[in-house]
Short mmCIF file of C-alpha atoms in Angstrom, two decimals:
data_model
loop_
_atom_site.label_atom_id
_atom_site.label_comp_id
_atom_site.label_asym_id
_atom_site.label_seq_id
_atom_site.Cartn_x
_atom_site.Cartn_y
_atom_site.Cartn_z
CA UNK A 1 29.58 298.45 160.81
CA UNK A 2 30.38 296.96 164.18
CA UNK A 3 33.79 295.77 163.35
CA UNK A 4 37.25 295.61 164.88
CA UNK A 5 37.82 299.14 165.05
CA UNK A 6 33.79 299.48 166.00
CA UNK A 7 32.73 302.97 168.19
CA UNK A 8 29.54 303.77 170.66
CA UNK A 9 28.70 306.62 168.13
CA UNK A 10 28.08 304.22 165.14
CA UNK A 11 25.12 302.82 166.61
CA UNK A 12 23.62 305.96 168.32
CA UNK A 13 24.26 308.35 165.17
CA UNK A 14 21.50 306.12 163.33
CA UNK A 15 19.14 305.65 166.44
CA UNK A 16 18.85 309.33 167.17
CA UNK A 17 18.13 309.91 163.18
CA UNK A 18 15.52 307.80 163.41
CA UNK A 19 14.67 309.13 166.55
CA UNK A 20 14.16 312.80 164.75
CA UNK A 21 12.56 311.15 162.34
CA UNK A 22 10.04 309.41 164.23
CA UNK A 23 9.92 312.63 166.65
CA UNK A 24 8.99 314.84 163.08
CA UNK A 25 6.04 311.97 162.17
CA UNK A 26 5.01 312.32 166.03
CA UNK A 27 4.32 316.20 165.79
CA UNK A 28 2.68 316.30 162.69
CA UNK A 29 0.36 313.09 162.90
CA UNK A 30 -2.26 312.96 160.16
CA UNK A 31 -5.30 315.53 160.80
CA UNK A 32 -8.70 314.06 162.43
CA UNK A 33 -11.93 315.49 162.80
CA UNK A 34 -14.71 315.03 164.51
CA UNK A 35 -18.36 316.06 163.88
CA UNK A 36 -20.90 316.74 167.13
CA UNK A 37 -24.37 317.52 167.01
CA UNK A 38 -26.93 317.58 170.30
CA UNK A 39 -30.48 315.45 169.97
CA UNK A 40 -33.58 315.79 172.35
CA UNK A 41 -35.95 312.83 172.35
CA UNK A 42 -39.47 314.67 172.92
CA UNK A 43 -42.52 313.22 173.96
CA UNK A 44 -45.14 313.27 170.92
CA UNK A 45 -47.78 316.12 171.14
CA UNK A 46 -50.21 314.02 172.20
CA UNK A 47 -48.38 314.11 175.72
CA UNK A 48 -48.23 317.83 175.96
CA UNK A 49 -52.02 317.78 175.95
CA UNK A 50 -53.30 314.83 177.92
CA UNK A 51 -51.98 312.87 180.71
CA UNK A 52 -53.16 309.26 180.10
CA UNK A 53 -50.69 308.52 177.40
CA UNK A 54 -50.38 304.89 177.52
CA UNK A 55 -46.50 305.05 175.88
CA UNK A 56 -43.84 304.09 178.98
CA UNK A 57 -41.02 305.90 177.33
CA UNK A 58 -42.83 309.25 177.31
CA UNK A 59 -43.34 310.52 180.95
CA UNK A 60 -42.08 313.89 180.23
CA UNK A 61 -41.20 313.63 184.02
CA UNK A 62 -38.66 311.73 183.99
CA UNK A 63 -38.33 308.34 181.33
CA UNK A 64 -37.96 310.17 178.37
CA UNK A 65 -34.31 311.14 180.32
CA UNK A 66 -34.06 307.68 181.36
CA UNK A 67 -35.28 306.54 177.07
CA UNK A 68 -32.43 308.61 175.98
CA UNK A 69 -29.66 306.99 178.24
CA UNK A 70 -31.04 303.95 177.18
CA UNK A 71 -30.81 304.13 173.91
CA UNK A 72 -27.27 305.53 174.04
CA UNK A 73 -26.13 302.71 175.79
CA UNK A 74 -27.42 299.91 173.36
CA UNK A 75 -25.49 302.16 170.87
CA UNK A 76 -21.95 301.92 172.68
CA UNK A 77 -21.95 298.12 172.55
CA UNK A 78 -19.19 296.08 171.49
CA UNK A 79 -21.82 294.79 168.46
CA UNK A 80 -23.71 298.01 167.87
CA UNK A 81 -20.20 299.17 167.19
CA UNK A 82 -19.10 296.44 164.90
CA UNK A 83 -22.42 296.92 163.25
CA UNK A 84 -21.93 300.69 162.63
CA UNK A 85 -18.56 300.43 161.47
CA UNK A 86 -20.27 297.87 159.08
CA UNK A 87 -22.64 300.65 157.61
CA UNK A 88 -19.47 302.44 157.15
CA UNK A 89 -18.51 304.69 160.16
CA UNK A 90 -15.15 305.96 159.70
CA UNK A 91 -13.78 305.58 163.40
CA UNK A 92 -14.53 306.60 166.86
CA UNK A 93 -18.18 307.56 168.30
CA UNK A 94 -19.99 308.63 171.37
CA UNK A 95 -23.41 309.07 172.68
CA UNK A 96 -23.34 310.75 175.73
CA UNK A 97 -26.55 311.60 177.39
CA UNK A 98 -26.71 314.80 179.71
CA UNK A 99 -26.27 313.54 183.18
CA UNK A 100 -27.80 316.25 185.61
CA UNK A 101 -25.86 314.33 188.55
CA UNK A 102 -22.54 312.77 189.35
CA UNK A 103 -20.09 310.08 187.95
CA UNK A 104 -20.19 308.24 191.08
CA UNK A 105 -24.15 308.99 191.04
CA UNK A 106 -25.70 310.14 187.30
CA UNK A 107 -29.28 311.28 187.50
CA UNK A 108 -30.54 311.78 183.58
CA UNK A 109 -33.29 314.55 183.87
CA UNK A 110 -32.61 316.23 180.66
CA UNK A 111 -33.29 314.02 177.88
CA UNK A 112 -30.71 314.96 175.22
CA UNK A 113 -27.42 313.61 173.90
CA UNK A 114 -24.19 314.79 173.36
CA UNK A 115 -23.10 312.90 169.82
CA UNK A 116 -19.89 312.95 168.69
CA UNK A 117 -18.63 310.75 165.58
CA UNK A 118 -14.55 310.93 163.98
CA UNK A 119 -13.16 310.63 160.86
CA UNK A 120 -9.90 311.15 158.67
CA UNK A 121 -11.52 313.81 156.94
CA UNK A 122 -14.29 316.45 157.15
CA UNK A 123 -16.69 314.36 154.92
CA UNK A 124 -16.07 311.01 156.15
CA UNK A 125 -16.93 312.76 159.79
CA UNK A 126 -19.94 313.89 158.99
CA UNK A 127 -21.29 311.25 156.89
CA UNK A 128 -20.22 308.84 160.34
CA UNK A 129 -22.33 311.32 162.11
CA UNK A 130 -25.00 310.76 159.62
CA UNK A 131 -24.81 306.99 159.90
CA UNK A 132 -24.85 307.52 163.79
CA UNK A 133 -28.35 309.74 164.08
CA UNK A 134 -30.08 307.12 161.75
CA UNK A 135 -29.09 304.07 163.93
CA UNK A 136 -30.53 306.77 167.25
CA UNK A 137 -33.90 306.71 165.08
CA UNK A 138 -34.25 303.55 164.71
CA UNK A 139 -32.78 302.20 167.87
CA UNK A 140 -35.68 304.70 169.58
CA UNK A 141 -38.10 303.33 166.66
CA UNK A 142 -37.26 299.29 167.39
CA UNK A 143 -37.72 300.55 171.60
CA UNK A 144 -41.02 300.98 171.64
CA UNK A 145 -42.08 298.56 169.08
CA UNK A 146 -40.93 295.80 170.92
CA UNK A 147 -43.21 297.77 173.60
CA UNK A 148 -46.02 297.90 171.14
CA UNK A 149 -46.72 301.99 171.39
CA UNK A 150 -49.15 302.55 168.98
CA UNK A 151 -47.62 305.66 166.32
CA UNK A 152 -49.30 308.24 167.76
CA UNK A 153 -47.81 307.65 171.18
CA UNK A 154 -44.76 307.74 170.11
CA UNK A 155 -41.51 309.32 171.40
CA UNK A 156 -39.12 311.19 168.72
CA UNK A 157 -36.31 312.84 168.35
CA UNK A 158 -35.28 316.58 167.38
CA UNK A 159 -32.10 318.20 166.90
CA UNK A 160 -31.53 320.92 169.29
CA UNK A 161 -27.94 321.69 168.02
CA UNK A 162 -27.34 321.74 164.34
CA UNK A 163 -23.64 320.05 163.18
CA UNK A 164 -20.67 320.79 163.55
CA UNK A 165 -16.91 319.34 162.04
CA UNK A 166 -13.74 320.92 163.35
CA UNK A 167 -10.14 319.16 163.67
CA UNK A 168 -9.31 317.05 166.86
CA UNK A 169 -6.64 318.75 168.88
CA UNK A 170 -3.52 316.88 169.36
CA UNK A 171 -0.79 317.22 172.28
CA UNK A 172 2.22 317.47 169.75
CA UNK A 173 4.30 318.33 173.11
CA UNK A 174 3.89 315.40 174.74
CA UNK A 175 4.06 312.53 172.00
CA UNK A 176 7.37 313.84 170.61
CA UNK A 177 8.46 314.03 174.83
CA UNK A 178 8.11 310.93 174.50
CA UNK A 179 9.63 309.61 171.18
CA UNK A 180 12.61 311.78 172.61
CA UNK A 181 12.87 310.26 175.53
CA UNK A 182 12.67 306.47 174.15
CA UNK A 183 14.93 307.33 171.39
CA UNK A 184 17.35 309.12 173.48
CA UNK A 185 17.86 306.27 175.73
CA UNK A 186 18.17 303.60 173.00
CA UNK A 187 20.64 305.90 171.71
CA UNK A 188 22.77 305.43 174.84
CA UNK A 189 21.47 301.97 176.39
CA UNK A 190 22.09 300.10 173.00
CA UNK A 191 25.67 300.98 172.56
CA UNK A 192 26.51 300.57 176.20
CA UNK A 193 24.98 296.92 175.84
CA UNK A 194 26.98 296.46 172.77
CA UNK A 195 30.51 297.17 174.28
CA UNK A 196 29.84 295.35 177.04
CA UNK A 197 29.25 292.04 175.08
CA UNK A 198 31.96 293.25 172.96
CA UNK A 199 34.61 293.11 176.43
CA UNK A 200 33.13 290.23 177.80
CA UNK A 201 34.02 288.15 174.66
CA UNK A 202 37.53 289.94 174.17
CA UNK A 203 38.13 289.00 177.87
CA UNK A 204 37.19 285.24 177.19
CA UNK A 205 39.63 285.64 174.72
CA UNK A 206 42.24 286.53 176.33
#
């Protein structure tokens, strides 16, 4: 194609078509979802009636907030996550617990958490989010037997808000802004590079 009798337009006709064609794949990327559901951990009944419960992760005043953010943050590690995707989560997760404070300063006082879990399709979402509130049992579970809490000490968990799958939005707008913008400039930097390597050898040449 890039011959004697070679033109600028016969390199940026095929960049920008596969600039639109990129551009078309960029604003209709494959559909995600993503399944949420909100958990409590509650201190056990025993708790609600007496005060000398002997469990640390149960002071209703204050640890079972501080239980909860723990948890979630053994969760998010690099080899809790390598271990879930193991049992067969489908993609991204979060555990988020409800911070009563700041980002510069959290305070945890309510002890719930936000869960959120993706996948490629409705299903594999909520089976991810499945395979996430197990490994929030037993992480809880494997707490406070390491502590040795005897059963009926123990802290739990409850869901407070059922779940729910609905697609992940996606800003169409400004991933095809961008294909645009890279192909668009290809379109006009590559042939510009070409005929200038094209005159420099017809001047040595010469």
């Amino acid at each position: 194609m890039i011959g004697r009798r070679w033109r600028p337009w016969q390199l940026a006709v095929p960049i920008l078509v596969v600039t639109m064609a990129v551009g078309y794949l960029a604003s209709h990327p494959a559909p995600r979802f993503r399944s949420q559901a909100v958990f409590e951990v509650q201190a056990p009944a025993k708790e609600l009636q007496h005060s000398d419960n002997p469990n640390p992760y149960a002071d209703v005043k204050g640890s079972l907030a501080a239980t909860a953010a723990m948890v979630a943050q053994g969760l998010s590690s690099e080899s809790s996550a390598e271990e879930l995707h193991s049992r067969g989560l489908a993609a991204g997760y979060s555990l988020n617990p409800r911070n009563s404070g700041t980002v510069q300063e959290p305070y945890y006082w309510l002890p719930r958490l936000d869960i959120t879990a993706d996948g490629p399709t409705i299903p594999a979402a909520m089976s991810s989010l499945d395979i996430l509130t197990t490994a929030l049992r037993e992480g809880l579970i494997s707490l406070q037997d390491r502590a040795g809490v005897n059963p009926d000490d123990r802290v739990t968990t409850k869901l407070l808000v059922p779940p729910s799958t609905a697609p992940i939005p996606v800003r169409k707008s400004r991933a095809l802004a961008g294909v645009l913008l890279v192909g668009g400039g290809a379109a006009w930097l590559v042939p510009a590079w070409v005929g200038n390597v094209r005159r420099r050898r017809a001047l040595r040449r010469a």
